[in-house]
Amino acid sequence: MLCIFDWDGTLSNSADKIVSCMQLAADDAKLPELPGSEVQKIIGLGLPEAISTLYPEGSQSQWDTMREMYSTHYIKADQIPAPLFEGVIDGLEKLKSDGFTLAVATGKSRRGLDRVLARLEMEDYFHGSRCADETRSKPHPLMLEELLGEFGRPAEQAVMVGDTSFDLAMAEAIDMPRIGVSYGVHEVDVLHQHKPDLIADHFDEVIEWVLQANS
Protein backbone atom coordinates (compact mmCIF):
# COMPACT_ATOMS: atom_id res chain seq x y z
CA MET A 1 0.00 0.00 0.00
CA LEU A 2 1.10 3.56 -0.77
CA CYS A 3 0.57 5.78 2.28
CA ILE A 4 0.51 9.50 1.45
CA PHE A 5 0.67 12.04 4.26
CA ASP A 6 0.04 15.75 4.43
CA TRP A 7 2.78 17.50 6.42
CA ASP A 8 1.57 20.61 8.27
CA GLY A 9 -1.18 19.74 10.75
CA THR A 10 -0.94 16.00 10.10
CA LEU A 11 2.65 15.03 10.85
CA SER A 12 3.98 18.40 12.06
CA ASN A 13 2.37 20.59 14.72
CA SER A 14 3.21 23.75 12.79
CA ALA A 15 -0.11 25.61 12.55
CA ASP A 16 0.76 28.34 15.06
CA LYS A 17 4.02 29.08 13.26
CA ILE A 18 2.28 29.32 9.88
CA VAL A 19 -0.41 31.63 11.26
CA SER A 20 2.11 33.94 12.92
CA CYS A 21 4.25 34.23 9.80
CA MET A 22 1.23 34.87 7.59
CA GLN A 23 0.07 37.66 9.90
CA LEU A 24 3.53 39.25 9.85
CA ALA A 25 3.62 39.05 6.06
CA ALA A 26 0.19 40.69 5.80
CA ASP A 27 1.47 43.60 7.88
CA ASP A 28 4.49 43.90 5.57
CA ALA A 29 2.11 44.07 2.60
CA LYS A 30 -0.09 46.71 4.29
CA LEU A 31 -3.01 44.30 4.47
CA PRO A 32 -5.21 43.84 7.57
CA GLU A 33 -4.20 41.19 10.06
CA LEU A 34 -6.76 38.40 10.14
CA PRO A 35 -7.53 36.33 13.24
CA GLY A 36 -5.68 33.06 13.58
CA SER A 37 -8.89 31.07 13.14
CA GLU A 38 -9.28 32.53 9.65
CA VAL A 39 -5.67 31.99 8.65
CA GLN A 40 -5.81 28.35 9.79
CA LYS A 41 -8.50 27.63 7.20
CA ILE A 42 -6.03 28.04 4.32
CA ILE A 43 -3.26 25.84 5.72
CA GLY A 44 -2.62 23.15 3.14
CA LEU A 45 -3.09 25.30 0.07
CA GLY A 46 -0.12 26.41 -2.00
CA LEU A 47 1.19 29.79 -0.87
CA PRO A 48 -0.17 31.84 -3.82
CA GLU A 49 -3.60 30.23 -3.46
CA ALA A 50 -3.58 30.72 0.31
CA ILE A 51 -2.76 34.42 0.05
CA SER A 52 -5.30 35.21 -2.66
CA THR A 53 -7.96 33.30 -0.70
CA LEU A 54 -7.26 35.27 2.47
CA TYR A 55 -6.99 38.62 0.67
CA PRO A 56 -9.10 38.59 -2.51
CA GLU A 57 -9.15 42.39 -2.35
CA GLY A 58 -5.35 42.62 -2.44
CA SER A 59 -3.37 43.79 -5.44
CA GLN A 60 -0.89 41.60 -7.28
CA SER A 61 1.88 43.71 -5.78
CA GLN A 62 0.59 43.08 -2.26
CA TRP A 63 0.27 39.36 -2.94
CA ASP A 64 3.84 39.27 -4.23
CA THR A 65 5.07 41.08 -1.13
CA MET A 66 3.21 38.66 1.11
CA ARG A 67 4.72 35.66 -0.68
CA GLU A 68 8.24 37.03 -0.33
CA MET A 69 7.87 38.13 3.30
CA TYR A 70 6.06 34.98 4.41
CA SER A 71 8.96 32.91 3.14
CA THR A 72 11.43 35.22 4.90
CA HIS A 73 9.56 35.06 8.21
CA TYR A 74 9.00 31.30 8.01
CA ILE A 75 12.61 30.45 7.24
CA LYS A 76 13.67 32.52 10.24
CA ALA A 77 11.03 30.95 12.51
CA ASP A 78 11.80 27.45 11.26
CA GLN A 79 15.42 27.38 12.38
CA ILE A 80 14.00 25.04 14.99
CA PRO A 81 11.39 22.91 13.17
CA ALA A 82 7.92 22.55 14.66
CA PRO A 83 7.52 19.37 16.70
CA LEU A 84 5.96 16.28 15.22
CA PHE A 85 2.71 15.04 16.70
CA GLU A 86 2.86 12.24 19.23
CA GLY A 87 3.24 8.83 17.65
CA VAL A 88 4.39 10.04 14.24
CA ILE A 89 7.98 8.78 14.30
CA ASP A 90 7.10 5.39 15.78
CA GLY A 91 4.21 5.02 13.36
CA LEU A 92 6.21 5.87 10.25
CA GLU A 93 9.01 3.56 11.35
CA LYS A 94 6.49 0.74 11.79
CA LEU A 95 5.00 1.24 8.32
CA LYS A 96 8.38 1.48 6.66
CA SER A 97 9.73 -1.62 8.39
CA ASP A 98 6.62 -3.50 7.28
CA GLY A 99 7.30 -2.64 3.64
CA PHE A 100 4.80 0.15 3.02
CA THR A 101 5.64 2.89 0.52
CA LEU A 102 5.49 6.31 2.22
CA ALA A 103 5.07 9.70 0.56
CA VAL A 104 4.24 13.31 1.39
CA ALA A 105 1.74 15.52 -0.45
CA THR A 106 2.01 19.05 0.91
CA GLY A 107 1.18 22.68 0.35
CA LYS A 108 4.75 23.50 1.34
CA SER A 109 7.29 24.52 -1.26
CA ARG A 110 9.92 22.02 -2.36
CA ARG A 111 12.58 24.10 -0.66
CA GLY A 112 10.55 24.22 2.55
CA LEU A 113 9.86 20.50 2.68
CA ASP A 114 13.45 19.56 1.89
CA ARG A 115 14.69 21.96 4.57
CA VAL A 116 12.51 20.55 7.34
CA LEU A 117 13.18 16.93 6.38
CA ALA A 118 16.92 17.61 6.50
CA ARG A 119 16.75 19.34 9.87
CA LEU A 120 14.68 16.53 11.33
CA GLU A 121 16.92 13.93 9.64
CA MET A 122 13.84 12.36 8.04
CA GLU A 123 14.85 12.27 4.36
CA ASP A 124 15.02 8.47 4.45
CA TYR A 125 11.50 8.02 5.81
CA PHE A 126 9.75 8.83 2.54
CA HIS A 127 10.04 7.24 -0.87
CA GLY A 128 8.57 10.25 -2.68
CA SER A 129 6.82 13.60 -2.29
CA ARG A 130 4.94 16.31 -4.14
CA CYS A 131 4.92 20.01 -3.20
CA ALA A 132 2.53 22.74 -4.22
CA ASP A 133 5.11 24.73 -6.20
CA GLU A 134 5.90 21.81 -8.54
CA THR A 135 2.36 20.66 -9.38
CA ARG A 136 -1.25 21.80 -8.87
CA SER A 137 -2.22 23.01 -5.41
CA LYS A 138 -4.69 21.09 -3.30
CA PRO A 139 -7.60 20.38 -3.57
CA HIS A 140 -6.83 19.49 -7.20
CA PRO A 141 -5.82 15.79 -7.18
CA LEU A 142 -2.85 16.10 -9.54
CA MET A 143 -0.22 15.60 -6.84
CA LEU A 144 -1.91 12.35 -5.82
CA GLU A 145 -2.20 11.23 -9.43
CA GLU A 146 1.50 11.92 -9.95
CA LEU A 147 2.47 9.89 -6.89
CA LEU A 148 0.26 7.00 -8.01
CA GLY A 149 1.95 7.11 -11.39
CA GLU A 150 5.43 7.27 -9.87
CA PHE A 151 4.88 4.13 -7.82
CA GLY A 152 2.61 2.31 -10.26
CA ARG A 153 -0.34 2.00 -7.89
CA PRO A 154 -4.06 2.35 -8.52
CA ALA A 155 -5.96 4.68 -6.19
CA GLU A 156 -7.55 1.80 -4.30
CA GLN A 157 -4.08 0.60 -3.24
CA ALA A 158 -3.24 3.92 -1.60
CA VAL A 159 -4.48 6.09 1.25
CA MET A 160 -4.33 9.85 1.81
CA VAL A 161 -3.97 11.07 5.40
CA GLY A 162 -4.61 14.73 6.16
CA ASP A 163 -6.09 17.26 8.55
CA THR A 164 -7.92 19.49 6.06
CA SER A 165 -10.81 19.35 3.63
CA PHE A 166 -8.25 20.05 0.87
CA ASP A 167 -6.50 16.74 1.61
CA LEU A 168 -9.68 14.72 1.69
CA ALA A 169 -11.26 16.46 -1.31
CA MET A 170 -8.38 15.63 -3.62
CA ALA A 171 -8.49 11.98 -2.53
CA GLU A 172 -12.27 11.88 -2.89
CA ALA A 173 -11.97 13.23 -6.44
CA ILE A 174 -10.10 10.09 -7.54
CA ASP A 175 -11.85 7.61 -5.21
CA MET A 176 -8.76 7.11 -3.07
CA PRO A 177 -9.22 5.84 0.50
CA ARG A 178 -8.72 8.71 2.93
CA ILE A 179 -8.22 9.37 6.62
CA GLY A 180 -8.85 12.66 8.37
CA VAL A 181 -7.14 13.57 11.61
CA SER A 182 -9.07 15.57 14.19
CA TYR A 183 -6.06 17.23 15.83
CA GLY A 184 -5.21 19.51 12.86
CA VAL A 185 -6.70 22.75 11.60
CA HIS A 186 -10.09 21.85 10.11
CA GLU A 187 -13.14 20.93 12.16
CA VAL A 188 -14.31 17.33 12.17
CA ASP A 189 -17.68 18.19 10.63
CA VAL A 190 -15.84 19.75 7.67
CA LEU A 191 -13.73 16.61 7.25
CA HIS A 192 -16.84 14.40 7.33
CA GLN A 193 -18.17 16.17 4.22
CA HIS A 194 -15.61 14.23 2.19
CA LYS A 195 -16.62 10.80 3.48
CA PRO A 196 -13.35 9.72 5.11
CA ASP A 197 -12.79 6.06 5.90
CA LEU A 198 -11.68 7.14 9.37
CA ILE A 199 -11.40 10.22 11.54
CA ALA A 200 -8.39 9.61 13.78
CA ASP A 201 -7.92 11.40 17.09
CA HIS A 202 -4.33 10.15 17.43
CA PHE A 203 -1.72 9.10 14.89
CA ASP A 204 -1.69 5.59 16.34
CA GLU A 205 -5.23 5.13 14.99
CA VAL A 206 -3.98 5.93 11.49
CA ILE A 207 -1.36 3.19 11.75
CA GLU A 208 -3.89 0.68 13.06
CA TRP A 209 -6.25 1.38 10.14
CA VAL A 210 -3.48 1.04 7.56
CA LEU A 211 -2.23 -2.25 9.01
CA GLN A 212 -5.74 -3.71 9.13
CA ALA A 213 -6.58 -2.52 5.61
CA ASN A 214 -3.47 -4.21 4.28
CA SER A 215 -3.92 -7.49 6.17
GROMACS .gro file of C-alpha atoms in nm:
model
  215
    1MET     CA    1   0.000   0.000   0.000
    2LEU     CA    2   0.110   0.356  -0.077
    3CYS     CA    3   0.057   0.578   0.228
    4ILE     CA    4   0.051   0.950   0.145
    5PHE     CA    5   0.067   1.204   0.426
    6ASP     CA    6   0.004   1.575   0.443
    7TRP     CA    7   0.278   1.750   0.642
    8ASP     CA    8   0.157   2.061   0.827
    9GLY     CA    9  -0.118   1.974   1.075
   10THR     CA   10  -0.094   1.600   1.010
   11LEU     CA   11   0.265   1.503   1.085
   12SER     CA   12   0.398   1.840   1.206
   13ASN     CA   13   0.237   2.059   1.472
   14SER     CA   14   0.321   2.375   1.279
   15ALA     CA   15  -0.011   2.561   1.255
   16ASP     CA   16   0.076   2.834   1.506
   17LYS     CA   17   0.402   2.908   1.326
   18ILE     CA   18   0.228   2.932   0.988
   19VAL     CA   19  -0.041   3.163   1.126
   20SER     CA   20   0.211   3.394   1.292
   21CYS     CA   21   0.425   3.423   0.980
   22MET     CA   22   0.123   3.487   0.759
   23GLN     CA   23   0.007   3.766   0.990
   24LEU     CA   24   0.353   3.925   0.985
   25ALA     CA   25   0.362   3.905   0.606
   26ALA     CA   26   0.019   4.069   0.580
   27ASP     CA   27   0.147   4.360   0.788
   28ASP     CA   28   0.449   4.390   0.557
   29ALA     CA   29   0.211   4.407   0.260
   30LYS     CA   30  -0.009   4.671   0.429
   31LEU     CA   31  -0.301   4.430   0.447
   32PRO     CA   32  -0.521   4.384   0.757
   33GLU     CA   33  -0.420   4.119   1.006
   34LEU     CA   34  -0.676   3.840   1.014
   35PRO     CA   35  -0.753   3.633   1.324
   36GLY     CA   36  -0.568   3.306   1.358
   37SER     CA   37  -0.889   3.107   1.314
   38GLU     CA   38  -0.928   3.253   0.965
   39VAL     CA   39  -0.567   3.199   0.865
   40GLN     CA   40  -0.581   2.835   0.979
   41LYS     CA   41  -0.850   2.763   0.720
   42ILE     CA   42  -0.603   2.804   0.432
   43ILE     CA   43  -0.326   2.584   0.572
   44GLY     CA   44  -0.262   2.315   0.314
   45LEU     CA   45  -0.309   2.530   0.007
   46GLY     CA   46  -0.012   2.641  -0.200
   47LEU     CA   47   0.119   2.979  -0.087
   48PRO     CA   48  -0.017   3.184  -0.382
   49GLU     CA   49  -0.360   3.023  -0.346
   50ALA     CA   50  -0.358   3.072   0.031
   51ILE     CA   51  -0.276   3.442   0.005
   52SER     CA   52  -0.530   3.521  -0.266
   53THR     CA   53  -0.796   3.330  -0.070
   54LEU     CA   54  -0.726   3.527   0.247
   55TYR     CA   55  -0.699   3.862   0.067
   56PRO     CA   56  -0.910   3.859  -0.251
   57GLU     CA   57  -0.915   4.239  -0.235
   58GLY     CA   58  -0.535   4.262  -0.244
   59SER     CA   59  -0.337   4.379  -0.544
   60GLN     CA   60  -0.089   4.160  -0.728
   61SER     CA   61   0.188   4.371  -0.578
   62GLN     CA   62   0.059   4.308  -0.226
   63TRP     CA   63   0.027   3.936  -0.294
   64ASP     CA   64   0.384   3.927  -0.423
   65THR     CA   65   0.507   4.108  -0.113
   66MET     CA   66   0.321   3.866   0.111
   67ARG     CA   67   0.472   3.566  -0.068
   68GLU     CA   68   0.824   3.703  -0.033
   69MET     CA   69   0.787   3.813   0.330
   70TYR     CA   70   0.606   3.498   0.441
   71SER     CA   71   0.896   3.291   0.314
   72THR     CA   72   1.143   3.522   0.490
   73HIS     CA   73   0.956   3.506   0.821
   74TYR     CA   74   0.900   3.130   0.801
   75ILE     CA   75   1.261   3.045   0.724
   76LYS     CA   76   1.367   3.252   1.024
   77ALA     CA   77   1.103   3.095   1.251
   78ASP     CA   78   1.180   2.745   1.126
   79GLN     CA   79   1.542   2.738   1.238
   80ILE     CA   80   1.400   2.504   1.499
   81PRO     CA   81   1.139   2.291   1.317
   82ALA     CA   82   0.792   2.255   1.466
   83PRO     CA   83   0.752   1.937   1.670
   84LEU     CA   84   0.596   1.628   1.522
   85PHE     CA   85   0.271   1.504   1.670
   86GLU     CA   86   0.286   1.224   1.923
   87GLY     CA   87   0.324   0.883   1.765
   88VAL     CA   88   0.439   1.004   1.424
   89ILE     CA   89   0.798   0.878   1.430
   90ASP     CA   90   0.710   0.539   1.578
   91GLY     CA   91   0.421   0.502   1.336
   92LEU     CA   92   0.621   0.587   1.025
   93GLU     CA   93   0.901   0.356   1.135
   94LYS     CA   94   0.649   0.074   1.179
   95LEU     CA   95   0.500   0.124   0.832
   96LYS     CA   96   0.838   0.148   0.666
   97SER     CA   97   0.973  -0.162   0.839
   98ASP     CA   98   0.662  -0.350   0.728
   99GLY     CA   99   0.730  -0.264   0.364
  100PHE     CA  100   0.480   0.015   0.302
  101THR     CA  101   0.564   0.289   0.052
  102LEU     CA  102   0.549   0.631   0.222
  103ALA     CA  103   0.507   0.970   0.056
  104VAL     CA  104   0.424   1.331   0.139
  105ALA     CA  105   0.174   1.552  -0.045
  106THR     CA  106   0.201   1.905   0.091
  107GLY     CA  107   0.118   2.268   0.035
  108LYS     CA  108   0.475   2.350   0.134
  109SER     CA  109   0.729   2.452  -0.126
  110ARG     CA  110   0.992   2.202  -0.236
  111ARG     CA  111   1.258   2.410  -0.066
  112GLY     CA  112   1.055   2.422   0.255
  113LEU     CA  113   0.986   2.050   0.268
  114ASP     CA  114   1.345   1.956   0.189
  115ARG     CA  115   1.469   2.196   0.457
  116VAL     CA  116   1.251   2.055   0.734
  117LEU     CA  117   1.318   1.693   0.638
  118ALA     CA  118   1.692   1.761   0.650
  119ARG     CA  119   1.675   1.934   0.987
  120LEU     CA  120   1.468   1.653   1.133
  121GLU     CA  121   1.692   1.393   0.964
  122MET     CA  122   1.384   1.236   0.804
  123GLU     CA  123   1.485   1.227   0.436
  124ASP     CA  124   1.502   0.847   0.445
  125TYR     CA  125   1.150   0.802   0.581
  126PHE     CA  126   0.975   0.883   0.254
  127HIS     CA  127   1.004   0.724  -0.087
  128GLY     CA  128   0.857   1.025  -0.268
  129SER     CA  129   0.682   1.360  -0.229
  130ARG     CA  130   0.494   1.631  -0.414
  131CYS     CA  131   0.492   2.001  -0.320
  132ALA     CA  132   0.253   2.274  -0.422
  133ASP     CA  133   0.511   2.473  -0.620
  134GLU     CA  134   0.590   2.181  -0.854
  135THR     CA  135   0.236   2.066  -0.938
  136ARG     CA  136  -0.125   2.180  -0.887
  137SER     CA  137  -0.222   2.301  -0.541
  138LYS     CA  138  -0.469   2.109  -0.330
  139PRO     CA  139  -0.760   2.038  -0.357
  140HIS     CA  140  -0.683   1.949  -0.720
  141PRO     CA  141  -0.582   1.579  -0.718
  142LEU     CA  142  -0.285   1.610  -0.954
  143MET     CA  143  -0.022   1.560  -0.684
  144LEU     CA  144  -0.191   1.235  -0.582
  145GLU     CA  145  -0.220   1.123  -0.943
  146GLU     CA  146   0.150   1.192  -0.995
  147LEU     CA  147   0.247   0.989  -0.689
  148LEU     CA  148   0.026   0.700  -0.801
  149GLY     CA  149   0.195   0.711  -1.139
  150GLU     CA  150   0.543   0.727  -0.987
  151PHE     CA  151   0.488   0.413  -0.782
  152GLY     CA  152   0.261   0.231  -1.026
  153ARG     CA  153  -0.034   0.200  -0.789
  154PRO     CA  154  -0.406   0.235  -0.852
  155ALA     CA  155  -0.596   0.468  -0.619
  156GLU     CA  156  -0.755   0.180  -0.430
  157GLN     CA  157  -0.408   0.060  -0.324
  158ALA     CA  158  -0.324   0.392  -0.160
  159VAL     CA  159  -0.448   0.609   0.125
  160MET     CA  160  -0.433   0.985   0.181
  161VAL     CA  161  -0.397   1.107   0.540
  162GLY     CA  162  -0.461   1.473   0.616
  163ASP     CA  163  -0.609   1.726   0.855
  164THR     CA  164  -0.792   1.949   0.606
  165SER     CA  165  -1.081   1.935   0.363
  166PHE     CA  166  -0.825   2.005   0.087
  167ASP     CA  167  -0.650   1.674   0.161
  168LEU     CA  168  -0.968   1.472   0.169
  169ALA     CA  169  -1.126   1.646  -0.131
  170MET     CA  170  -0.838   1.563  -0.362
  171ALA     CA  171  -0.849   1.198  -0.253
  172GLU     CA  172  -1.227   1.188  -0.289
  173ALA     CA  173  -1.197   1.323  -0.644
  174ILE     CA  174  -1.010   1.009  -0.754
  175ASP     CA  175  -1.185   0.761  -0.521
  176MET     CA  176  -0.876   0.711  -0.307
  177PRO     CA  177  -0.922   0.584   0.050
  178ARG     CA  178  -0.872   0.871   0.293
  179ILE     CA  179  -0.822   0.937   0.662
  180GLY     CA  180  -0.885   1.266   0.837
  181VAL     CA  181  -0.714   1.357   1.161
  182SER     CA  182  -0.907   1.557   1.419
  183TYR     CA  183  -0.606   1.723   1.583
  184GLY     CA  184  -0.521   1.951   1.286
  185VAL     CA  185  -0.670   2.275   1.160
  186HIS     CA  186  -1.009   2.185   1.011
  187GLU     CA  187  -1.314   2.093   1.216
  188VAL     CA  188  -1.431   1.733   1.217
  189ASP     CA  189  -1.768   1.819   1.063
  190VAL     CA  190  -1.584   1.975   0.767
  191LEU     CA  191  -1.373   1.661   0.725
  192HIS     CA  192  -1.684   1.440   0.733
  193GLN     CA  193  -1.817   1.617   0.422
  194HIS     CA  194  -1.561   1.423   0.219
  195LYS     CA  195  -1.662   1.080   0.348
  196PRO     CA  196  -1.335   0.972   0.511
  197ASP     CA  197  -1.279   0.606   0.590
  198LEU     CA  198  -1.168   0.714   0.937
  199ILE     CA  199  -1.140   1.022   1.154
  200ALA     CA  200  -0.839   0.961   1.378
  201ASP     CA  201  -0.792   1.140   1.709
  202HIS     CA  202  -0.433   1.015   1.743
  203PHE     CA  203  -0.172   0.910   1.489
  204ASP     CA  204  -0.169   0.559   1.634
  205GLU     CA  205  -0.523   0.513   1.499
  206VAL     CA  206  -0.398   0.593   1.149
  207ILE     CA  207  -0.136   0.319   1.175
  208GLU     CA  208  -0.389   0.068   1.306
  209TRP     CA  209  -0.625   0.138   1.014
  210VAL     CA  210  -0.348   0.104   0.756
  211LEU     CA  211  -0.223  -0.225   0.901
  212GLN     CA  212  -0.574  -0.371   0.913
  213ALA     CA  213  -0.658  -0.252   0.561
  214ASN     CA  214  -0.347  -0.421   0.428
  215SER     CA  215  -0.392  -0.749   0.617
   0.00000   0.00000   0.00000
